[in-house]
Amino acid sequence: SESDMTDIISKLEEWFMDSTAIEQSVEDFARTHKDVFDLDQEENKQEYMVIYNEFQAKFEQKLEEFLKDNGCSSEDFIAECKKYQSQSNHGFGIVDVILATLEYDLFIEMMRDAKRRFE
């Protein structure tokens, strides 16, 4: 139901905030790898995919555990995240991180954003 899905985002944000380890590891990851990403080049280099795979491996497992605990499928979850993301503009939130884990293009965007922020 609609309210359950809105709930899942709140639960996710709580989970993300509670486990500062996750937030911190995303920031550290972005800082470590940001220099590979080129803000002036539209095309994606091959290294991006390597870094993406590493990022995915790191966070997907945590996310899957969260979704399993909350009885939510990843398809429903992605749809909800996208809806949520289109309604809000709040920097580097958990929803952005999750979408970046699940979709390559959004990951690239997140890394370019990190590069701008950490310069």
Short mmCIF file of C-alpha atoms in Angstrom, two decimals:
data_model
loop_
_atom_site.label_atom_id
_atom_site.label_comp_id
_atom_site.label_asym_id
_atom_site.label_seq_id
_atom_site.Cartn_x
_atom_site.Cartn_y
_atom_site.Cartn_z
CA SER A 1 0.00 0.00 0.00
CA GLU A 2 0.97 3.63 -0.50
CA SER A 3 1.58 4.37 3.17
CA ASP A 4 3.74 1.28 3.63
CA MET A 5 5.99 2.47 0.86
CA THR A 6 6.30 5.97 2.29
CA ASP A 7 7.15 4.21 5.51
CA ILE A 8 9.90 2.26 3.90
CA ILE A 9 11.69 5.48 2.95
CA SER A 10 11.43 6.78 6.52
CA LYS A 11 12.67 3.47 7.87
CA LEU A 12 15.48 3.57 5.39
CA GLU A 13 16.49 7.05 6.43
CA GLU A 14 16.43 6.01 10.07
CA TRP A 15 18.52 2.97 9.27
CA PHE A 16 20.96 5.10 7.31
CA MET A 17 21.26 7.69 10.07
CA ASP A 18 21.56 5.06 12.78
CA SER A 19 24.30 3.26 11.02
CA THR A 20 26.61 6.20 10.50
CA ALA A 21 29.04 3.57 9.30
CA ILE A 22 27.11 3.38 6.05
CA GLU A 23 26.94 7.10 5.50
CA GLN A 24 30.62 7.40 6.35
CA SER A 25 31.63 4.59 4.06
CA VAL A 26 29.74 6.18 1.16
CA GLU A 27 31.52 9.48 1.77
CA ASP A 28 34.89 7.75 2.08
CA PHE A 29 34.24 5.75 -1.04
CA ALA A 30 33.33 8.88 -2.98
CA ARG A 31 36.40 10.74 -1.73
CA THR A 32 38.70 7.86 -2.55
CA HIS A 33 37.50 7.42 -6.11
CA LYS A 34 36.29 10.86 -7.17
CA ASP A 35 39.45 11.81 -9.05
CA VAL A 36 38.93 9.08 -11.61
CA PHE A 37 35.75 10.86 -12.70
CA ASP A 38 36.00 13.55 -15.29
CA LEU A 39 33.56 16.44 -15.07
CA ASP A 40 34.34 17.70 -18.56
CA GLN A 41 34.07 14.37 -20.34
CA GLU A 42 30.61 13.13 -21.18
CA GLU A 43 31.69 9.62 -22.04
CA ASN A 44 32.16 7.07 -19.31
CA LYS A 45 35.56 5.51 -18.94
CA GLN A 46 36.02 1.83 -18.39
CA GLU A 47 37.36 2.41 -14.88
CA TYR A 48 33.94 3.79 -13.91
CA MET A 49 32.40 0.36 -14.29
CA VAL A 50 35.09 -1.21 -12.14
CA ILE A 51 34.48 1.34 -9.39
CA TYR A 52 30.73 0.94 -9.78
CA ASN A 53 31.01 -2.82 -9.32
CA GLU A 54 33.03 -2.29 -6.18
CA PHE A 55 30.49 0.20 -4.84
CA GLN A 56 27.65 -2.15 -5.64
CA ALA A 57 29.30 -5.10 -3.95
CA LYS A 58 29.82 -2.98 -0.87
CA PHE A 59 26.29 -1.66 -0.42
CA GLU A 60 23.98 -4.09 -2.12
CA GLN A 61 24.33 -6.68 0.59
CA LYS A 62 23.45 -4.18 3.30
CA LEU A 63 20.48 -3.00 1.31
CA GLU A 64 19.22 -6.51 0.64
CA GLU A 65 19.29 -7.27 4.34
CA PHE A 66 17.33 -4.12 5.05
CA LEU A 67 14.69 -4.90 2.41
CA LYS A 68 14.36 -8.50 3.60
CA ASP A 69 13.87 -7.32 7.18
CA ASN A 70 11.12 -5.00 5.97
CA GLY A 71 9.46 -7.42 3.56
CA CYS A 72 9.93 -5.19 0.54
CA SER A 73 10.92 -6.25 -2.99
CA SER A 74 13.70 -4.33 -4.70
CA GLU A 75 11.44 -3.48 -7.68
CA ASP A 76 8.86 -1.80 -5.45
CA PHE A 77 11.61 -0.17 -3.58
CA ILE A 78 13.32 1.32 -6.64
CA ALA A 79 10.01 2.69 -7.89
CA GLU A 80 9.40 4.30 -4.52
CA CYS A 81 12.90 5.77 -4.38
CA LYS A 82 12.52 7.33 -7.81
CA LYS A 83 9.21 8.85 -6.88
CA TYR A 84 10.71 10.20 -3.71
CA GLN A 85 13.79 11.54 -5.44
CA SER A 86 11.76 13.46 -7.98
CA GLN A 87 9.95 15.26 -5.16
CA SER A 88 12.93 16.37 -3.16
CA ASN A 89 16.22 18.04 -3.70
CA HIS A 90 18.36 17.49 -0.66
CA GLY A 91 21.94 16.72 -1.63
CA PHE A 92 23.43 13.36 -0.93
CA GLY A 93 20.55 11.56 0.75
CA ILE A 94 20.16 7.88 1.37
CA VAL A 95 17.76 7.55 -1.54
CA ASP A 96 20.44 8.86 -3.91
CA VAL A 97 22.92 6.40 -2.51
CA ILE A 98 20.52 3.50 -2.90
CA LEU A 99 19.61 4.44 -6.46
CA ALA A 100 23.30 4.83 -7.21
CA THR A 101 23.85 1.30 -5.97
CA LEU A 102 21.15 0.00 -8.26
CA GLU A 103 21.71 2.06 -11.40
CA TYR A 104 24.98 2.83 -13.12
CA ASP A 105 24.03 6.24 -14.56
CA LEU A 106 22.93 7.48 -11.18
CA PHE A 107 26.14 6.22 -9.67
CA ILE A 108 28.14 8.25 -12.20
CA GLU A 109 26.06 11.31 -11.33
CA MET A 110 26.67 10.77 -7.64
CA MET A 111 30.43 10.49 -8.15
CA ARG A 112 30.56 13.64 -10.26
CA ASP A 113 28.55 15.41 -7.61
CA ALA A 114 30.99 14.18 -4.96
CA LYS A 115 33.88 15.46 -7.01
CA ARG A 116 32.33 18.93 -7.15
CA ARG A 117 31.62 18.89 -3.43
CA PHE A 118 35.01 17.64 -2.30
CA GLU A 119 37.19 19.76 -4.59
#
